[in-house]
Short mmCIF file of C-alpha atoms in Angstrom, two decimals:
data_model
loop_
_atom_site.label_atom_id
_atom_site.label_comp_id
_atom_site.label_asym_id
_atom_site.label_seq_id
_atom_site.Cartn_x
_atom_site.Cartn_y
_atom_site.Cartn_z
CA UNK J 1 71.43 15.98 79.10
CA UNK J 2 67.60 15.79 79.80
CA UNK J 3 65.01 13.11 79.23
CA UNK J 4 61.96 13.11 78.17
CA UNK J 5 59.98 10.00 76.58
CA UNK J 6 57.10 9.80 74.72
CA UNK J 7 54.46 7.75 76.24
CA UNK J 8 55.20 4.26 77.88
CA UNK J 9 52.07 2.19 77.60
CA UNK J 10 50.55 -1.45 78.62
CA UNK J 11 53.60 -3.75 77.14
CA UNK J 12 56.04 -1.22 76.95
CA UNK J 13 59.55 -2.14 78.80
CA UNK J 14 60.49 -0.63 82.40
CA UNK J 15 62.64 2.62 81.59
CA UNK J 16 66.09 3.22 83.26
CA UNK J 17 66.52 5.76 85.45
CA UNK J 18 69.83 6.94 85.27
CA UNK J 19 71.90 7.18 88.92
CA UNK J 20 72.78 10.88 88.06
CA UNK J 21 71.49 12.08 91.13
CA UNK J 22 68.31 13.82 89.14
CA UNK J 23 64.84 13.93 89.99
CA UNK J 24 63.05 11.65 87.96
CA UNK J 25 59.30 12.79 87.24
CA UNK J 26 56.62 10.02 85.69
CA UNK J 27 54.10 12.24 83.60
CA UNK J 28 51.86 12.94 81.42
CA UNK J 29 52.04 15.43 78.78
CA UNK J 30 48.27 16.90 79.01
CA UNK J 31 48.08 16.12 82.46
CA UNK J 32 46.94 19.21 84.89
CA UNK J 33 48.32 17.64 88.29
CA UNK J 34 51.62 16.39 86.21
CA UNK J 35 51.63 20.05 85.06
CA UNK J 36 51.57 21.38 88.63
CA UNK J 37 54.84 19.29 88.85
CA UNK J 38 57.00 20.84 85.83
CA UNK J 39 55.86 24.54 86.80
CA UNK J 40 57.58 23.95 89.96
CA UNK J 41 60.62 22.28 88.77
CA UNK J 42 61.13 25.03 86.07
CA UNK J 43 60.41 27.74 88.43
CA UNK J 44 63.29 26.45 90.68
CA UNK J 45 65.27 25.43 87.86
CA UNK J 46 66.05 22.02 89.27
CA UNK J 47 67.25 19.34 86.70
CA UNK J 48 65.34 16.19 85.98
CA UNK J 49 64.14 13.96 83.63
CA UNK J 50 60.58 13.03 82.44
CA UNK J 51 59.12 9.89 81.93
CA UNK J 52 55.68 10.23 79.74
CA UNK J 53 53.03 7.97 80.68
CA UNK J 54 49.70 6.43 78.62
CA UNK J 55 46.98 6.44 81.00
CA UNK J 56 44.59 4.90 79.01
CA UNK J 57 46.50 1.81 78.54
CA UNK J 58 49.32 2.18 81.41
CA UNK J 59 52.43 0.25 81.74
CA UNK J 60 52.26 -2.15 84.14
CA UNK J 61 55.22 -1.32 85.81
CA UNK J 62 53.56 2.37 87.12
CA UNK J 63 51.64 1.18 89.79
CA UNK J 64 55.43 0.12 91.18
CA UNK J 65 56.15 3.51 91.49
CA UNK J 66 52.90 5.12 91.75
CA UNK J 67 50.85 3.00 93.92
CA UNK J 68 47.15 4.65 92.51
CA UNK J 69 48.80 3.89 88.92
CA UNK J 70 48.43 8.13 88.77
CA UNK J 71 50.89 10.67 87.44
CA UNK J 72 52.72 12.84 88.63
CA UNK J 73 55.01 10.78 90.54
CA UNK J 74 58.42 12.16 91.73
CA UNK J 75 61.37 9.41 91.65
CA UNK J 76 64.20 11.27 94.21
CA UNK J 77 67.49 10.03 95.09
CA UNK J 78 67.74 8.76 98.63
CA UNK J 79 70.46 6.82 100.61
CA UNK J 80 68.56 3.66 99.83
CA UNK J 81 68.18 4.35 96.09
CA UNK J 82 65.26 6.35 93.96
CA UNK J 83 62.28 6.52 95.99
CA UNK J 84 58.34 7.94 94.48
CA UNK J 85 56.12 9.96 95.83
CA UNK J 86 52.76 10.85 94.29
CA UNK J 87 50.02 13.61 94.62
CA UNK J 88 50.84 17.33 93.14
CA UNK J 89 50.44 18.62 96.68
CA UNK J 90 52.36 16.64 98.53
CA UNK J 91 55.02 16.38 95.99
CA UNK J 92 54.33 20.90 95.62
CA UNK J 93 55.28 20.94 99.89
CA UNK J 94 58.42 18.80 99.49
CA UNK J 95 59.96 20.82 96.47
CA UNK J 96 59.61 23.88 98.04
CA UNK J 97 61.28 22.65 101.43
CA UNK J 98 64.00 20.90 99.71
CA UNK J 99 65.25 23.56 97.86
CA UNK J 100 64.02 27.16 99.78
CA UNK J 101 66.31 28.89 97.21
CA UNK J 102 63.77 30.22 95.52
CA UNK J 103 60.84 29.84 97.78
CA UNK J 104 57.25 29.35 96.48
CA UNK J 105 54.67 29.94 99.48
CA UNK J 106 55.08 32.94 101.35
CA UNK J 107 57.27 33.09 104.08
CA UNK J 108 55.14 33.70 106.64
CA UNK J 109 53.07 30.67 107.64
CA UNK J 110 49.77 32.05 108.40
CA UNK J 111 49.82 33.69 104.73
CA UNK J 112 50.73 30.19 103.70
CA UNK J 113 47.96 28.52 105.26
CA UNK J 114 45.81 31.50 103.46
CA UNK J 115 47.48 29.91 99.94
CA UNK J 116 46.98 26.22 100.59
CA UNK J 117 43.24 26.87 101.68
CA UNK J 118 42.82 28.86 98.45
CA UNK J 119 44.11 25.97 96.30
CA UNK J 120 42.15 23.75 97.57
CA UNK J 121 39.27 26.16 97.39
CA UNK J 122 39.99 26.08 93.75
CA UNK J 123 38.62 22.13 93.02
CA UNK J 124 34.83 24.12 92.99
CA UNK J 125 36.79 25.88 89.07
CA UNK J 126 38.13 22.42 88.35
CA UNK J 127 35.40 20.09 89.27
CA UNK J 128 33.18 22.54 87.03
CA UNK J 129 35.45 22.44 84.64
CA UNK J 130 34.56 18.75 84.05
CA UNK J 131 31.21 19.57 84.69
CA UNK J 132 31.43 21.60 81.77
CA UNK J 133 33.53 20.40 79.03
CA UNK J 134 33.60 16.33 80.16
CA UNK J 135 29.82 15.72 81.20
CA UNK J 136 28.22 18.79 79.54
CA UNK J 137 26.58 19.85 82.40
CA UNK J 138 25.24 23.09 82.26
CA UNK J 139 24.78 23.64 86.30
CA UNK J 140 28.43 23.72 86.00
CA UNK J 141 28.82 27.17 84.34
CA UNK J 142 27.34 29.11 86.46
CA UNK J 143 29.92 26.98 89.58
CA UNK J 144 32.70 27.88 87.32
CA UNK J 145 32.10 31.87 87.32
CA UNK J 146 31.06 32.06 91.34
CA UNK J 147 34.12 29.92 91.99
CA UNK J 148 36.18 32.59 89.47
CA UNK J 149 34.57 35.60 91.43
CA UNK J 150 36.63 34.17 94.51
CA UNK J 151 40.16 34.42 93.20
CA UNK J 152 38.85 37.85 90.97
CA UNK J 153 38.30 39.64 94.32
CA UNK J 154 41.62 37.61 96.54
CA UNK J 155 43.70 39.08 93.42
CA UNK J 156 41.74 43.00 93.54
CA UNK J 157 42.17 42.94 97.07
CA UNK J 158 45.78 41.67 97.30
CA UNK J 159 46.83 44.32 94.48
CA UNK J 160 49.35 42.74 93.14
CA UNK J 161 50.11 41.32 89.60
CA UNK J 162 50.03 37.69 90.80
CA UNK J 163 48.77 35.84 93.26
CA UNK J 164 52.58 35.75 95.10
CA UNK J 165 53.13 39.52 94.45
CA UNK J 166 55.18 41.47 92.17
CA UNK J 167 55.89 37.21 90.79
CA UNK J 168 53.49 34.18 90.67
CA UNK J 169 53.84 32.12 93.91
CA UNK J 170 52.29 28.56 94.57
CA UNK J 171 48.75 29.60 94.17
CA UNK J 172 49.48 31.07 91.06
CA UNK J 173 51.15 27.94 89.68
CA UNK J 174 48.87 25.46 91.41
CA UNK J 175 45.66 26.72 89.89
CA UNK J 176 47.49 27.58 86.73
CA UNK J 177 47.17 24.16 85.26
CA UNK J 178 43.43 24.71 84.67
CA UNK J 179 43.36 28.20 84.03
CA UNK J 180 45.16 27.72 80.82
CA UNK J 181 42.52 24.70 80.00
CA UNK J 182 39.38 27.15 80.04
CA UNK J 183 39.73 28.19 76.85
CA UNK J 184 39.28 24.78 75.95
CA UNK J 185 35.13 25.13 77.27
CA UNK J 186 34.53 27.63 74.03
CA UNK J 187 34.33 25.23 71.92
CA UNK J 188 32.05 22.52 73.58
CA UNK J 189 29.72 20.70 71.42
CA UNK J 190 26.49 21.34 73.88
CA UNK J 191 27.17 23.69 76.28
CA UNK J 192 30.27 26.42 75.94
CA UNK J 193 31.58 28.86 78.45
CA UNK J 194 33.57 31.81 78.07
CA UNK J 195 35.82 33.95 80.64
CA UNK J 196 33.56 36.95 81.23
CA UNK J 197 37.02 39.49 80.56
CA UNK J 198 35.15 41.90 82.35
CA UNK J 199 33.63 40.50 85.26
CA UNK J 200 37.14 38.73 85.39
CA UNK J 201 39.16 42.11 84.45
CA UNK J 202 41.88 41.19 86.92
CA UNK J 203 42.06 37.37 86.71
CA UNK J 204 42.40 37.60 82.32
CA UNK J 205 45.23 40.36 83.05
CA UNK J 206 46.78 37.89 85.49
CA UNK J 207 46.15 35.19 82.62
CA UNK J 208 48.23 37.06 79.72
CA UNK J 209 51.35 37.69 82.46
CA UNK J 210 51.17 34.58 83.57
CA UNK J 211 51.84 32.85 79.69
CA UNK J 212 55.19 34.77 79.80
CA UNK J 213 56.49 33.38 83.09
CA UNK J 214 59.42 31.52 82.25
CA UNK J 215 58.22 28.35 84.57
CA UNK J 216 54.77 28.67 82.72
CA UNK J 217 55.85 28.73 78.91
CA UNK J 218 57.91 25.61 79.47
CA UNK J 219 54.88 23.70 79.66
CA UNK J 220 52.37 26.02 77.79
CA UNK J 221 49.80 24.26 75.65
CA UNK J 222 48.26 25.94 73.07
CA UNK J 223 44.38 25.88 73.26
CA UNK J 224 43.77 23.78 69.87
CA UNK J 225 46.43 21.73 70.38
CA UNK J 226 44.68 20.60 74.29
CA UNK J 227 41.85 20.82 71.92
CA UNK J 228 43.28 18.31 69.60
CA UNK J 229 43.95 15.66 72.76
CA UNK J 230 40.54 16.46 74.00
CA UNK J 231 38.70 15.14 71.23
CA UNK J 232 41.22 12.35 70.48
CA UNK J 233 40.96 11.20 74.39
CA UNK J 234 36.78 11.16 73.32
CA UNK J 235 36.54 10.04 71.05
CA UNK J 236 38.92 7.25 73.02
CA UNK J 237 41.22 7.80 69.56
CA UNK J 238 44.04 10.02 71.28
CA UNK J 239 47.24 10.53 70.56
CA UNK J 240 49.26 10.92 73.83
CA UNK J 241 52.75 11.78 71.78
CA UNK J 242 51.00 14.90 69.54
CA UNK J 243 53.82 17.18 71.21
CA UNK J 244 56.83 14.93 71.33
CA UNK J 245 57.03 13.35 67.40
CA UNK C 1 42.50 31.04 132.24
CA UNK C 2 41.63 29.35 129.55
CA UNK C 3 37.96 28.91 128.31
CA UNK C 4 36.48 26.15 126.99
CA UNK C 5 32.55 26.84 126.50
CA UNK C 6 29.59 24.35 126.31
CA UNK C 7 28.62 24.05 122.46
CA UNK C 8 27.11 27.36 120.41
CA UNK C 9 23.55 26.29 119.05
CA UNK C 10 21.17 28.56 116.11
CA UNK C 11 19.85 31.10 118.02
CA UNK C 12 22.94 31.51 120.76
CA UNK C 13 24.82 35.03 120.91
CA UNK C 14 28.20 35.18 119.35
CA UNK C 15 30.98 34.59 121.57
CA UNK C 16 33.48 37.50 122.50
CA UNK C 17 36.79 36.81 122.05
CA UNK C 18 39.34 38.01 124.41
CA UNK C 19 42.56 39.98 123.20
CA UNK C 20 44.93 37.97 125.26
CA UNK C 21 46.71 36.85 122.02
CA UNK C 22 45.78 33.44 122.00
CA UNK C 23 44.42 30.76 119.56
CA UNK C 24 40.95 30.73 119.55
CA UNK C 25 39.45 27.35 118.07
CA UNK C 26 36.20 26.60 117.15
CA UNK C 27 35.35 23.19 117.88
CA UNK C 28 33.01 19.97 118.53
CA UNK C 29 33.88 17.77 121.97
CA UNK C 30 33.53 14.82 119.43
CA UNK C 31 34.78 16.04 116.28
CA UNK C 32 37.82 13.84 114.74
CA UNK C 33 38.75 16.89 113.36
CA UNK C 34 38.70 19.10 115.27
CA UNK C 35 40.65 16.55 118.12
CA UNK C 36 43.27 16.60 115.49
CA UNK C 37 43.61 20.74 116.27
CA UNK C 38 43.49 19.82 120.09
CA UNK C 39 45.96 17.17 120.33
CA UNK C 40 48.92 18.56 118.45
CA UNK C 41 48.13 22.10 120.35
CA UNK C 42 48.64 20.26 123.50
CA UNK C 43 52.09 18.38 122.44
CA UNK C 44 53.21 21.61 121.45
CA UNK C 45 52.05 23.25 125.03
CA UNK C 46 50.01 26.16 122.80
CA UNK C 47 47.76 28.33 124.98
CA UNK C 48 44.42 28.56 123.52
CA UNK C 49 40.50 29.07 124.25
CA UNK C 50 38.60 26.39 122.75
CA UNK C 51 34.43 27.42 121.52
CA UNK C 52 32.57 24.40 121.21
CA UNK C 53 30.03 24.70 118.36
CA UNK C 54 26.50 22.36 118.02
CA UNK C 55 27.39 20.64 114.46
CA UNK C 56 23.50 19.48 114.34
CA UNK C 57 21.75 23.01 115.14
CA UNK C 58 25.11 25.09 114.07
CA UNK C 59 24.69 29.22 114.97
CA UNK C 60 24.22 31.59 112.67
CA UNK C 61 27.34 33.19 112.56
CA UNK C 62 29.57 29.87 112.79
CA UNK C 63 30.25 30.61 108.40
CA UNK C 64 31.60 34.17 109.37
CA UNK C 65 34.64 32.86 110.87
CA UNK C 66 34.77 29.00 108.98
CA UNK C 67 33.16 29.57 105.44
CA UNK C 68 32.09 26.26 105.12
CA UNK C 69 30.61 25.80 108.51
CA UNK C 70 32.66 23.19 109.34
CA UNK C 71 34.74 22.62 112.71
CA UNK C 72 37.76 22.59 113.26
CA UNK C 73 38.51 26.72 112.81
CA UNK C 74 41.18 28.75 114.33
CA UNK C 75 41.27 32.00 115.26
CA UNK C 76 44.58 33.33 114.58
CA UNK C 77 45.59 36.72 116.02
CA UNK C 78 47.23 38.98 113.53
CA UNK C 79 48.01 42.60 112.71
CA UNK C 80 44.59 43.16 111.48
CA UNK C 81 42.80 41.26 114.44
CA UNK C 82 41.94 37.65 114.62
CA UNK C 83 41.81 35.77 111.16
CA UNK C 84 40.70 32.16 110.50
CA UNK C 85 41.96 29.00 108.84
CA UNK C 86 39.79 25.84 108.56
CA UNK C 87 40.60 22.06 107.67
CA UNK C 88 42.34 19.83 110.06
CA UNK C 89 45.28 19.23 107.69
CA UNK C 90 46.19 23.07 107.19
CA UNK C 91 46.09 24.05 110.20
CA UNK C 92 48.08 21.08 111.70
CA UNK C 93 50.81 22.14 108.97
CA UNK C 94 50.05 25.92 110.11
CA UNK C 95 50.82 25.33 113.75
CA UNK C 96 54.07 22.97 112.65
CA UNK C 97 55.61 25.72 110.77
CA UNK C 98 54.71 28.52 113.39
CA UNK C 99 56.24 26.70 116.35
CA UNK C 100 58.76 24.50 115.45
CA UNK C 101 59.91 24.05 118.53
CA UNK C 102 58.23 20.76 119.10
CA UNK C 103 58.72 19.43 115.59
CA UNK C 104 55.92 17.24 114.96
CA UNK C 105 56.68 16.30 111.32
CA UNK C 106 59.54 14.61 110.65
CA UNK C 107 62.51 17.42 110.11
CA UNK C 108 63.84 15.85 106.77
CA UNK C 109 61.59 17.05 103.70
CA UNK C 110 61.16 13.95 101.52
CA UNK C 111 60.37 12.10 105.62
CA UNK C 112 58.04 14.33 105.91
CA UNK C 113 56.40 14.03 102.04
CA UNK C 114 55.83 9.72 103.25
CA UNK C 115 54.44 10.71 105.92
CA UNK C 116 51.35 12.98 104.23
CA UNK C 117 51.03 10.26 101.95
CA UNK C 118 50.31 8.45 104.72
CA UNK C 119 47.99 10.48 106.09
CA UNK C 120 46.35 10.87 102.99
CA UNK C 121 46.22 7.34 102.60
CA UNK C 122 44.75 6.93 106.33
CA UNK C 123 40.97 7.92 104.54
CA UNK C 124 40.86 4.72 103.41
CA UNK C 125 40.60 3.97 107.15
CA UNK C 126 38.21 6.36 108.12
CA UNK C 127 35.97 6.41 104.88
CA UNK C 128 35.70 2.20 105.90
CA UNK C 129 35.21 3.04 109.64
CA UNK C 130 31.95 5.67 108.35
CA UNK C 131 30.81 2.67 106.02
CA UNK C 132 30.46 0.16 108.73
CA UNK C 133 29.53 2.43 111.32
CA UNK C 134 26.73 5.65 110.12
CA UNK C 135 26.24 3.46 107.03
CA UNK C 136 26.21 -0.50 107.95
CA UNK C 137 27.81 -1.65 104.93
CA UNK C 138 29.71 -4.89 105.16
CA UNK C 139 32.15 -4.20 102.48
CA UNK C 140 33.74 -1.96 104.86
CA UNK C 141 35.22 -4.50 107.20
CA UNK C 142 37.27 -5.81 104.63
CA UNK C 143 38.32 -2.13 103.64
CA UNK C 144 39.47 -1.43 107.25
CA UNK C 145 41.48 -4.40 107.60
CA UNK C 146 43.30 -3.86 104.55
CA UNK C 147 43.01 -0.01 105.24
CA UNK C 148 45.18 -1.30 108.77
CA UNK C 149 47.45 -3.98 107.27
CA UNK C 150 49.39 -0.82 105.53
CA UNK C 151 49.84 1.02 108.95
CA UNK C 152 50.71 -2.65 110.63
CA UNK C 153 53.02 -3.22 108.30
CA UNK C 154 54.66 0.25 107.95
CA UNK C 155 54.74 0.21 111.50
CA UNK C 156 56.60 -3.16 111.94
CA UNK C 157 58.81 -1.83 108.95
CA UNK C 158 59.76 1.23 110.96
CA UNK C 159 60.27 -0.59 114.06
CA UNK C 160 59.68 2.19 116.62
CA UNK C 161 57.00 2.54 119.20
CA UNK C 162 55.40 5.57 117.20
CA UNK C 163 55.42 6.13 113.44
CA UNK C 164 57.25 9.76 114.97
CA UNK C 165 59.81 6.88 116.81
CA UNK C 166 60.59 7.15 120.48
CA UNK C 167 57.58 9.75 120.40
CA UNK C 168 54.22 10.42 118.78
CA UNK C 169 54.59 12.68 115.63
CA UNK C 170 52.38 13.79 113.52
CA UNK C 171 50.99 10.94 111.35
CA UNK C 172 50.55 9.55 114.58
CA UNK C 173 48.25 12.45 116.03
CA UNK C 174 46.49 12.92 112.80
CA UNK C 175 45.17 8.84 112.25
CA UNK C 176 44.34 9.28 116.24
CA UNK C 177 41.00 10.20 116.16
CA UNK C 178 39.81 7.28 114.02
CA UNK C 179 41.83 4.69 115.86
CA UNK C 180 40.55 5.84 119.64
CA UNK C 181 36.72 5.29 117.61
CA UNK C 182 37.35 1.85 116.41
CA UNK C 183 36.52 0.48 119.44
CA UNK C 184 32.58 1.78 118.48
CA UNK C 185 32.35 -1.11 115.81
CA UNK C 186 32.15 -3.48 118.18
CA UNK C 187 28.83 -2.49 119.23
CA UNK C 188 27.12 -2.20 115.79
CA UNK C 189 23.41 -3.05 115.48
CA UNK C 190 23.59 -4.89 112.16
CA UNK C 191 27.25 -5.44 111.55
CA UNK C 192 29.97 -5.42 114.06
CA UNK C 193 33.94 -4.97 113.48
CA UNK C 194 36.72 -6.07 116.27
CA UNK C 195 40.25 -5.42 115.93
CA UNK C 196 42.82 -8.28 115.47
CA UNK C 197 45.07 -8.54 118.52
CA UNK C 198 47.06 -10.90 116.47
CA UNK C 199 47.04 -9.60 112.97
CA UNK C 200 47.67 -6.08 114.43
CA UNK C 201 49.68 -6.42 117.12
CA UNK C 202 52.19 -3.50 116.61
CA UNK C 203 49.26 -1.30 116.12
CA UNK C 204 47.09 -2.73 119.04
CA UNK C 205 50.38 -1.94 121.36
CA UNK C 206 50.61 1.46 119.53
CA UNK C 207 46.85 2.29 120.50
CA UNK C 208 48.07 1.33 124.27
CA UNK C 209 51.06 3.69 124.01
CA UNK C 210 49.29 6.19 122.40
CA UNK C 211 46.58 6.81 125.77
CA UNK C 212 49.58 7.41 127.60
CA UNK C 213 51.20 10.08 125.73
CA UNK C 214 49.82 13.62 127.22
CA UNK C 215 48.65 15.64 124.25
CA UNK C 216 46.54 12.65 123.64
CA UNK C 217 45.03 12.33 127.36
CA UNK C 218 43.73 15.42 127.44
CA UNK C 219 41.22 15.00 124.88
CA UNK C 220 41.19 11.08 125.23
CA UNK C 221 37.32 9.67 125.12
CA UNK C 222 36.23 6.73 126.42
CA UNK C 223 34.48 4.08 124.17
CA UNK C 224 31.84 4.08 126.44
CA UNK C 225 31.20 8.35 125.86
CA UNK C 226 31.58 8.04 122.26
CA UNK C 227 28.96 5.69 121.94
CA UNK C 228 26.24 7.60 123.93
CA UNK C 229 27.26 9.83 121.86
CA UNK C 230 27.11 8.64 118.99
CA UNK C 231 23.59 6.72 119.84
CA UNK C 232 22.33 10.05 120.87
CA UNK C 233 23.43 11.04 117.33
CA UNK C 234 22.13 8.34 115.22
CA UNK C 235 18.20 9.00 117.05
CA UNK C 236 18.18 12.82 116.55
CA UNK C 237 18.33 13.08 120.36
CA UNK C 238 22.37 14.32 121.16
CA UNK C 239 23.50 15.76 123.54
CA UNK C 240 27.15 17.69 122.91
CA UNK C 241 27.58 18.48 126.18
CA UNK C 242 28.16 15.27 127.83
CA UNK C 243 31.62 15.92 128.93
CA UNK C 244 31.00 19.90 130.00
CA UNK C 245 28.11 19.42 132.26
#
C-alpha cells in the first residue's frame, strides 16, 4: 500500500510515518521542486509514501522535518529512526548515489559535472518563467528564449533524443517540471509567451517524448489543471487538493 | 614543474596551457571560492597549474573558459582537448568523484547529503561576513553568530576534531575560506566583529587545528595580508600580486 495524503494545513495533526522501511516524502502536488524528487523516485522504481503540505497555510510541524518550511523533504529510515534531508538537488544526488542500479547522472565524473552545471544554468529559464508568469515582467520573454537557446543548442550537439542519451537522465528530469509548465505562459493576462516550435524544434520534440516517459507520466499535470491551480493561487483561493479528491 | 602565474589583467595575452596532462586552474589568490578548489587539490595531492586572474580588470579571454567570468574554473584534459568546468561546488564534487583514493565526502550517501546541506547552510555565515565587512550592516553581527551557532552545535554533537572526523573532510574544507577571513572583521571601520572564543569554543579549537592541516596550510593567508588586500580592494588600488612578487 502506498500512502498519498491530501494537503496538510495549519492546525492539522502530524502524520504518523509507518515503520515499513519506505522513504517518506513531504511534497506539494504542484511544486516543481518536489516534482523533481517524485520523478527520480519513479524512474528508479523506489517505493515511497507522500505527505502533501499546504504551502499557503503550513502545518506547524513542517519545520520540524524541513527547517526552512519548504518541500521537498525526504524522510530516510536510518539506524536512529527517520531522518530528513531537503533541497531538491541534494535529494537528487542522494538518491542517485544510494540507488545506483539505474544511474541517472552520467557515470563519467566530467560528463556529470557538465550536466550539473547545465542544471544550475537552467535557473535562467525558471527565473524567466516566474518573471513572466507571476510578475508580468516583459523582459522575461527575451531571457526565457535566450535561456532555452542554450538547451536547444546543447541537445542538437548531443544528437540524442534526450540529454541523457536514448533515455532521459538527471538533466532531463531536473529541468522537466518547468518545461511542463511553459504552456501556462500562453494564458498570461498582460503578457503571453508561447514557445516557438521552429526555433526550438529539438526541445519541442524532446517535450513530446518526455511526456511519454514512465517516470514523467506518473506525475504529469496537464496545462489546464496547472492553470486552474495557478489562477486559484493568484486569487488567494487555491484548492491544493484538485487532483486528490 | 608547477606553474603559478601572476594575475592576468585586461589586455594580457592568453596563457598557453601545457599539454602535460595536468589540471589547469583559473584562480585569484584571494578568492575564497577558488581557495576551495586549491585546498581539495592539495588534500588529494593532485598536481595542477594555476593561472591567476585580476577580477577588477579581467582579461578578455576569461569568459572563453569561464562563461560567467568567475573563478575558479578548472581545465580538465579530455579526449577533445582541455575542457573547463566552473562553480566551486561542481568542481568539488567532480574532484571527489574523479579522485576517490582520498575521499573527502563521507562514503555513506545519507551522511554525504547532510554535509552537502551544511555546506549550503553555511551561506548564512558567508553572507553575514560580507554584510559586516563590505556593507557595514550591523544586522550581520547577529546573523553571523547565529549562523556559527549551528556549526558549533554540530561539531560538538559529532564529538570529533573535525566535521569529517579525525581528519578534515569536504565540509571542513568548504567552509574554511570564510573562517580564515573572520579575523578581518576585527578591523572594520564602522562596525567590528570578533569571534567569542567561549561561545564558539569548539570552532575556535577547530580553527587552530585546521591551520595546521597540510592542505589548508599551502594556501593559508594571514589576517594581515588579507587586510592589506581588502583595504586595497576597497580603495580601488589593489595589488593582486602581493603574494606573488
